[in-house]
């Protein structure tokens, strides 16, 4: 017997839970299929354990590394159990523990760990199967020395010496955390900076902070091989070779690969190596099949999976509602200080707008009153806006709790708020986010005295033909011409 559902959701991580719970609340009969643990990566091997670890190493120095890791796991397990019980109790939602694969455009085969296979049919199907860590093979490196995010939080104790391959968000966050836990940490990054996809100023500052913390940072470096006898990781850096001795574990933080091993071709769904192809509402090339979260090319965070999941709920349950604009997705990196950003970096903006049309403002936190009273040495806000109108195009904040400051900028970018408006906004005194107002003030004071010139430049430049989009993967270097006041290429 094949059971019918209004909607089948594959994967109970951040994206799948948003869709399944949302649709059940709108009265749909939903089957939620999960092959492993409810909560997916975020709850079990991502956001929750990593942020618990970062919190514990920053706050409770009395705990041993072993006790910290135990506490991380206990908190994670408690949350997962609560989430599971909550989902199981929801009306209209059936949670099935099984691995799923398509057998036809409307039918899915479920394979539980034990017991018989089962087939179910859905009017609509949502693929939310997430991603897994990319692992490279390193000559001579035994499997038992390799860590990924899936095994990292299962460690019983802090490794004596951890090498981390990849200095993106996860690599940098874990470098700070394990260093503070007492491990010797070596961070190996291929490109010339850590956090190389963000504005160059960010990587420079976070690189320095990592080094100050005692992390050995090797940039422009490539792993060659591992020699087990001396536990040496041999790395090529430029023309030279570096030997990192005594490495106990190697954490691979090299990016993610989408979980697309679902026989998607049997449903006719288009995929590429980056994941399932979707439009802005989460719909695939097959009208009744949607995809959300890390299995799609445009995600990579829980809030992105959640935001797209909400759009899918809307498309399915409230079809008469217009889709609306795609939301801006900010991002945060929980290093010390934190980094948060929204909108494209300057290098990318320069391909969308004539560079002379962009004004960039950077304010150091140390130059704000709250920065002064809190003794903040490092941190800044960096905003890019259109000249004259001051429309905020993107922004980066490096500050303690930068993630808490970014929503104001997200709103500005999303709703096309201008620096003129931000300059008129009243902030309580003294708060760090006043740096945003200071940036807006700097723009206003620079623009007002030369208004006629600004109007003429804007009129000349605004509708000039744009250059084609850059290849995002090339990570083309750029030099942001920014200082404490506003500058553009025209000056
Ligand atoms: C160390 C680390 C730290 C992170 N920190 C943050 C953070 O601070 N903030 C943030 O926003 N994001 C963070 N992320 C990213 C975030 O965890 C992911 O973007 C998010 O979990 C993606 O959600 P998802 O629903 O797309 O996929 P997942 O959460 O991976 O869920 C997919 C689910 O599908 C299941 N599944 C897969 N295939 C099948 C199948 N065939 N049948 C049935 N079930 C299947 C999987 O078991 C899994 O449970 C972090 C990630 C890592 C690794």
XYZ file of C-alpha atoms and ligand atoms in Angstrom:
544
model
C 0.000 0.000 0.000
C 1.366 3.415 -0.929
C 0.447 6.172 1.543
C -0.411 9.589 0.127
C 0.636 12.911 1.642
C 0.087 16.510 0.638
C 3.797 17.144 1.036
C 6.854 14.937 1.577
C 9.865 16.693 3.088
C 13.212 14.908 2.761
C 15.581 15.780 5.620
C 14.773 17.112 9.099
C 17.500 19.765 9.378
C 17.059 23.544 9.540
C 15.441 23.776 6.092
C 13.283 20.641 6.273
C 11.966 21.421 9.760
C 10.984 24.961 8.724
C 9.006 23.642 5.765
C 7.461 20.603 7.461
C 6.375 22.405 10.632
C 5.157 25.452 8.687
C 3.047 23.384 6.314
C 1.623 21.190 9.094
C 0.529 24.386 10.839
C -1.283 25.391 7.659
C -3.218 22.118 7.789
C -1.237 20.075 5.240
C -0.610 16.367 5.746
C 3.166 16.216 5.851
C 5.635 13.299 5.904
C 9.048 14.341 7.247
C 11.754 11.809 6.387
C 15.051 11.729 8.298
C 17.757 9.092 7.963
C 19.786 10.223 10.951
C 19.069 12.693 13.779
C 16.341 15.338 13.857
C 17.867 18.815 13.726
C 20.385 17.950 10.997
C 23.790 19.552 10.945
C 22.872 22.680 12.863
C 21.693 20.914 16.013
C 23.966 17.890 15.902
C 27.293 18.804 14.321
C 27.201 22.490 13.426
C 25.840 25.696 14.917
C 24.719 24.397 18.311
C 27.796 22.420 19.438
C 30.202 24.947 17.882
C 28.556 27.956 19.506
C 28.252 26.134 22.846
C 31.967 25.349 22.668
C 32.862 28.955 21.793
C 30.746 30.186 24.687
C 32.180 27.730 27.207
C 35.838 28.370 26.362
C 35.248 32.108 26.637
C 33.351 31.999 29.897
C 34.250 29.087 32.141
C 37.986 28.651 32.556
C 37.544 26.380 35.592
C 36.326 23.486 33.438
C 38.793 20.956 32.031
C 38.789 20.466 28.230
C 37.221 17.058 28.779
C 34.415 18.582 30.884
C 33.844 21.334 28.310
C 33.447 18.820 25.490
C 31.142 16.685 27.628
C 29.003 19.717 28.401
C 28.839 20.621 24.700
C 27.563 17.143 23.876
C 25.098 17.024 26.754
C 23.556 20.362 25.725
C 23.387 19.294 22.116
C 21.737 15.949 22.950
C 19.180 17.582 25.222
C 18.179 20.035 22.502
C 17.965 17.302 19.875
C 15.732 15.185 22.137
C 13.472 18.156 22.830
C 13.270 18.987 19.120
C 12.488 15.358 18.261
C 9.719 15.080 20.859
C 8.235 18.385 19.724
C 8.184 17.344 16.058
C 6.685 13.957 16.904
C 3.869 15.651 18.780
C 2.832 18.002 15.966
C -0.562 17.402 14.428
C -0.546 16.682 10.710
C 3.135 15.758 10.690
C 4.428 12.182 10.407
C 8.130 11.744 11.198
C 9.649 8.693 9.503
C 13.195 7.492 10.311
C 14.497 6.220 6.998
C 16.770 7.035 4.064
C 14.778 8.339 1.108
C 15.265 8.198 -2.645
C 13.043 9.052 -5.574
C 11.454 6.304 -7.637
C 9.325 8.648 -9.777
C 8.359 12.366 -9.807
C 5.701 11.850 -7.099
C 6.973 8.744 -5.320
C 9.701 8.169 -2.771
C 11.147 4.929 -1.423
C 11.931 4.859 2.296
C 14.587 2.510 3.624
C 14.645 2.253 7.413
C 17.738 0.979 9.223
C 15.808 -2.142 10.133
C 12.636 -3.473 8.610
C 10.992 -3.276 5.215
C 11.155 -0.657 2.523
C 8.092 1.458 2.081
C 6.833 3.712 -0.704
C 4.984 6.976 -0.174
C 3.492 9.468 -2.593
C 3.353 13.241 -2.308
C 1.499 15.912 -4.284
C 4.523 18.050 -3.579
C 8.021 17.077 -2.479
C 10.643 19.257 -0.792
C 14.306 18.206 -0.898
C 16.121 19.418 2.225
C 18.877 16.833 2.502
C 21.667 19.289 3.364
C 25.362 18.779 2.765
C 28.379 16.903 4.068
C 31.973 17.987 4.628
C 34.432 17.941 1.730
C 37.380 15.717 2.545
C 40.604 15.664 0.555
C 42.979 12.752 0.530
C 46.375 13.560 1.998
C 49.132 11.135 1.174
C 50.111 9.178 4.306
C 47.392 10.589 6.576
C 45.639 7.728 8.416
C 41.840 7.900 8.508
C 41.800 7.846 12.327
C 43.642 11.187 12.455
C 41.059 12.929 10.255
C 38.322 15.013 11.817
C 35.346 16.701 10.183
C 32.512 18.595 11.822
C 30.767 15.220 12.113
C 33.430 13.773 14.434
C 34.868 16.957 15.995
C 32.291 17.315 18.754
C 32.596 13.627 19.657
C 36.214 14.150 20.831
C 36.663 13.051 24.431
C 39.538 15.464 25.021
C 41.273 18.366 23.300
C 43.973 17.106 20.915
C 47.462 18.099 21.895
C 48.056 19.556 18.410
C 45.313 20.098 15.848
C 45.991 21.139 12.270
C 43.004 22.747 10.587
C 42.816 22.714 6.803
C 40.728 25.624 5.550
C 40.355 29.061 7.154
C 36.754 29.848 6.277
C 34.141 30.470 8.961
C 34.287 26.972 10.483
C 38.099 26.730 10.352
C 38.596 30.129 12.005
C 35.913 29.609 14.663
C 37.341 26.226 15.629
C 40.918 27.551 15.605
C 39.978 30.100 18.303
C 37.927 27.550 20.253
C 40.469 24.710 20.336
C 43.340 27.067 21.050
C 41.409 28.325 24.071
C 40.666 24.763 25.022
C 44.429 24.229 25.281
C 45.340 22.624 21.963
C 48.245 23.768 19.876
C 46.540 24.835 16.626
C 47.993 25.259 13.129
C 45.666 26.745 10.523
C 46.533 26.007 6.901
C 44.891 28.117 4.212
C 45.388 27.957 0.451
C 44.606 31.584 -0.348
C 46.558 34.571 0.882
C 44.252 35.447 3.771
C 41.962 33.791 6.260
C 38.229 34.366 5.574
C 39.272 35.111 2.004
C 35.746 35.463 0.637
C 35.074 38.492 2.813
C 36.462 42.020 2.510
C 40.284 41.842 2.668
C 40.363 44.047 5.790
C 38.488 41.325 7.683
C 40.959 38.556 6.893
C 43.876 40.786 7.796
C 42.434 41.617 11.204
C 41.203 38.127 12.079
C 44.531 36.649 10.915
C 46.358 38.935 13.332
C 43.966 38.069 16.159
C 44.436 34.356 15.560
C 48.197 34.774 15.725
C 47.935 36.834 18.885
C 45.903 34.018 20.370
C 48.786 31.643 19.649
C 47.392 29.981 16.500
C 50.028 29.336 13.868
C 48.548 30.651 10.614
C 49.984 29.467 7.287
C 48.461 31.258 4.294
C 49.202 30.592 0.647
C 49.903 27.045 1.791
C 49.080 23.642 0.359
C 49.277 20.302 2.165
C 51.719 17.887 0.592
C 51.737 14.762 2.723
C 51.731 13.357 6.251
C 54.539 11.353 7.806
C 53.101 9.117 10.506
C 56.416 8.266 12.253
C 56.989 11.874 13.334
C 53.326 12.931 12.914
C 54.533 15.606 10.504
C 52.259 17.463 8.126
C 54.361 18.664 5.227
C 53.077 21.842 3.659
C 54.229 23.806 0.618
C 54.144 27.552 1.076
C 55.172 29.531 -1.984
C 58.519 28.156 -3.091
C 59.334 26.831 0.384
C 58.335 23.829 2.461
C 57.061 23.898 6.043
C 57.046 20.904 8.387
C 54.404 20.896 11.091
C 55.514 18.319 13.641
C 53.594 16.432 16.299
C 50.149 16.763 14.674
C 47.626 14.615 16.490
C 44.452 15.350 14.514
C 43.690 17.070 11.201
C 40.361 18.892 10.959
C 39.117 19.264 7.399
C 37.170 22.513 7.156
C 37.310 22.750 3.395
C 33.726 23.463 2.435
C 30.641 21.355 1.855
C 29.193 19.029 -0.760
C 25.437 18.754 -1.330
C 23.665 15.491 -0.438
C 22.205 14.699 -3.841
C 22.481 10.899 -3.757
C 18.694 10.531 -3.985
C 18.087 9.305 -7.539
C 16.857 12.785 -8.380
C 17.051 11.905 -12.080
C 14.107 9.530 -11.584
C 12.031 12.606 -10.764
C 13.607 14.629 -13.583
C 15.137 17.173 -11.166
C 18.110 19.132 -12.537
C 21.263 19.019 -10.420
C 24.841 20.147 -10.815
C 27.871 19.567 -8.557
C 26.860 22.625 -6.460
C 23.473 21.103 -5.734
C 19.833 21.164 -6.781
C 19.032 24.066 -9.092
C 16.149 26.273 -7.880
C 14.500 29.606 -8.635
C 14.009 32.396 -6.078
C 11.020 30.666 -4.521
C 12.788 27.342 -4.017
C 11.125 25.620 -6.981
C 13.181 23.171 -9.055
C 12.717 22.617 -12.801
C 9.933 20.153 -11.848
C 6.960 22.309 -10.766
C 5.840 20.293 -7.751
C 9.356 19.645 -6.386
C 11.156 22.240 -4.262
C 14.567 22.348 -2.578
C 15.852 24.364 0.389
C 19.025 24.725 2.436
C 22.527 23.391 1.887
C 21.456 20.993 -0.861
C 21.021 24.088 -3.061
C 23.935 26.199 -4.296
C 22.842 29.457 -2.663
C 22.662 28.449 1.006
C 25.260 27.604 3.668
C 23.631 28.800 6.850
C 20.714 27.925 9.069
C 19.078 31.301 8.602
C 19.366 31.017 4.795
C 17.739 27.568 4.930
C 15.035 28.978 7.197
C 14.408 32.017 4.972
C 14.035 29.919 1.840
C 11.972 27.367 3.764
C 9.491 30.101 4.661
C 9.204 31.064 1.008
C 8.488 27.453 0.110
C 5.771 27.255 2.785
C 4.260 30.385 1.275
C 4.450 29.014 -2.278
C 2.699 25.792 -1.249
C 0.215 26.877 1.422
C -0.568 30.448 0.392
C -0.335 30.255 -3.368
C -2.378 33.411 -3.894
C 0.251 35.518 -2.093
C 2.831 37.163 -4.372
C 6.315 35.707 -3.874
C 7.787 39.084 -2.883
C 11.437 40.064 -3.077
C 14.203 37.662 -2.203
C 15.397 38.475 1.306
C 18.930 39.682 1.926
C 20.885 36.974 3.721
C 23.465 38.289 6.195
C 26.232 36.100 7.598
C 28.140 35.986 10.867
C 31.427 34.388 11.852
C 31.818 33.770 15.578
C 35.496 34.563 15.938
C 36.924 37.033 18.458
C 35.934 39.676 17.521
C 32.896 38.507 15.583
C 32.448 39.308 11.925
C 29.085 39.988 10.302
C 28.312 41.168 6.809
C 25.489 41.689 4.383
C 25.502 42.394 0.664
C 28.378 41.915 -1.777
C 31.977 42.846 -0.987
C 33.477 45.860 -2.764
C 35.202 43.767 -5.446
C 31.823 42.452 -6.553
C 30.053 45.803 -6.296
C 32.643 47.232 -8.674
C 31.380 44.850 -11.307
C 27.802 45.926 -10.759
C 28.317 49.697 -10.593
C 30.936 52.047 -12.015
C 33.545 52.145 -9.226
C 33.380 55.971 -9.045
C 29.718 55.667 -8.089
C 30.513 53.789 -4.890
C 31.353 55.557 -1.635
C 33.067 53.517 1.075
C 33.272 54.552 4.704
C 35.232 52.828 7.443
C 34.919 53.712 11.109
C 37.191 52.193 13.740
C 35.378 51.049 16.870
C 38.220 52.535 18.926
C 37.060 55.948 17.648
C 33.591 55.525 19.125
C 32.805 56.418 22.733
C 31.653 52.902 23.569
C 34.776 51.504 21.942
C 36.768 53.806 24.197
C 34.930 52.955 27.439
C 35.092 49.222 26.651
C 38.765 49.368 25.688
C 38.151 47.893 22.244
C 41.378 47.860 20.257
C 40.357 46.068 17.089
C 37.178 46.279 15.076
C 35.471 48.449 12.524
C 32.408 48.993 10.405
C 32.839 49.273 6.667
C 29.928 50.454 4.541
C 29.565 50.776 0.776
C 26.850 53.037 -0.595
C 25.909 54.839 -3.780
C 27.269 58.359 -3.870
C 24.747 61.179 -3.586
C 21.704 59.025 -2.692
C 23.657 57.153 -0.030
C 21.743 53.932 -0.741
C 23.449 51.283 1.363
C 24.724 48.487 -0.882
C 26.591 46.362 1.617
C 28.342 46.444 4.950
C 30.732 44.568 7.196
C 31.052 44.805 10.962
C 33.963 43.428 12.969
C 33.070 43.843 16.623
C 32.181 41.964 19.776
C 28.637 40.727 19.034
C 28.777 41.964 15.417
C 26.032 39.436 14.665
C 23.704 41.415 16.920
C 24.490 44.628 15.009
C 24.032 43.338 11.477
C 20.189 43.230 11.344
C 20.045 47.043 11.152
C 22.329 46.954 8.103
C 20.387 44.043 6.641
C 17.227 46.110 6.851
C 19.047 49.045 5.257
C 20.279 46.956 2.312
C 16.972 45.130 1.887
C 14.731 48.192 2.100
C 17.143 50.525 0.291
C 17.581 52.721 3.326
C 20.070 55.521 2.752
C 22.963 56.842 4.789
C 21.002 60.090 5.003
C 18.284 58.192 6.913
C 20.819 56.320 9.053
C 22.467 59.623 9.930
C 19.123 60.919 11.237
C 18.464 57.819 13.368
C 18.914 58.272 17.112
C 20.941 55.597 18.951
C 21.092 55.213 22.718
C 24.395 56.504 24.069
C 26.917 54.930 24.237
C 26.409 51.811 22.077
C 28.826 50.235 19.632
C 26.344 50.337 16.771
C 26.696 54.113 16.882
C 29.673 53.390 14.607
C 27.051 52.899 11.878
C 25.669 56.368 12.522
C 29.201 57.774 12.530
C 29.774 56.189 9.130
C 26.542 57.723 7.869
C 27.520 61.115 9.319
C 30.890 60.924 7.575
C 29.106 60.369 4.276
C 26.699 63.249 4.899
C 29.457 65.693 5.856
C 31.473 64.706 2.810
C 28.532 64.913 0.398
C 26.664 68.047 1.542
C 29.346 70.658 0.876
C 29.806 69.411 -2.689
C 26.232 68.672 -3.590
C 26.224 70.131 -7.154
C 29.286 68.056 -8.092
C 27.753 64.967 -6.553
C 24.494 65.447 -8.478
C 26.400 65.859 -11.744
C 28.590 62.785 -11.068
C 25.578 60.676 -10.111
C 23.660 61.702 -13.248
C 26.683 60.851 -15.391
C 27.502 57.524 -13.753
C 24.302 55.945 -12.513
C 23.100 54.498 -15.777
C 26.457 53.740 -17.309
C 26.492 50.196 -18.662
C 27.498 47.694 -16.002
C 30.307 45.274 -16.411
C 29.460 41.553 -16.442
C 29.325 39.710 -13.117
C 32.711 38.461 -11.902
C 33.461 34.802 -11.523
C 32.781 34.482 -7.772
C 35.020 31.462 -7.456
C 38.087 33.282 -8.748
C 38.231 35.366 -5.533
C 39.744 38.258 -7.530
C 41.807 40.526 -5.321
C 40.778 44.120 -4.901
C 41.946 47.109 -2.980
C 39.241 48.976 -1.116
C 40.111 52.645 -1.094
C 38.706 53.447 2.273
C 39.777 55.420 5.276
C 38.203 57.065 8.260
C 36.257 59.355 5.916
C 34.449 58.851 2.646
C 36.403 58.335 -0.527
C 35.685 57.320 -4.052
C 37.957 56.881 -7.021
C 37.054 60.392 -8.141
C 37.879 61.792 -4.729
C 30.731 23.387 12.368
C 29.586 24.150 11.742
C 29.152 25.314 12.321
C 28.094 26.018 11.762
N 27.693 27.176 12.365
C 26.663 27.868 11.834
C 26.205 29.041 12.468
O 26.739 29.469 13.485
N 25.171 29.703 11.918
C 24.549 29.249 10.774
O 23.601 29.890 10.326
N 24.961 28.125 10.159
C 25.996 27.423 10.656
N 26.399 26.268 10.050
C 25.714 25.832 8.816
C 24.384 25.131 9.128
O 24.593 24.095 10.045
C 23.798 24.571 7.833
O 23.781 25.568 6.852
C 22.371 24.073 8.058
O 22.360 23.056 9.013
C 21.774 23.579 6.746
O 20.496 23.069 6.989
P 19.833 22.039 5.964
O 18.458 21.785 6.460
O 20.001 22.508 4.590
O 20.718 20.725 6.076
P 21.037 19.783 7.317
O 20.934 20.492 8.595
O 22.309 19.111 6.992
O 19.854 18.713 7.287
C 19.729 17.775 6.264
C 19.142 16.514 6.846
O 18.799 15.631 5.777
C 19.095 14.309 6.174
N 19.243 13.510 4.952
C 20.209 13.617 4.002
N 19.967 12.722 3.009
C 18.846 12.052 3.347
C 18.103 11.019 2.725
N 18.463 10.472 1.568
N 16.989 10.580 3.344
C 16.591 11.100 4.540
N 17.269 12.077 5.178
C 18.368 12.552 4.579
C 20.385 14.449 6.971
O 20.558 13.349 7.837
C 20.133 15.756 7.719
O 19.570 15.526 8.989
C 27.443 25.536 10.590
C 27.873 24.341 10.006
C 28.930 23.654 10.564
C 29.359 22.376 9.927
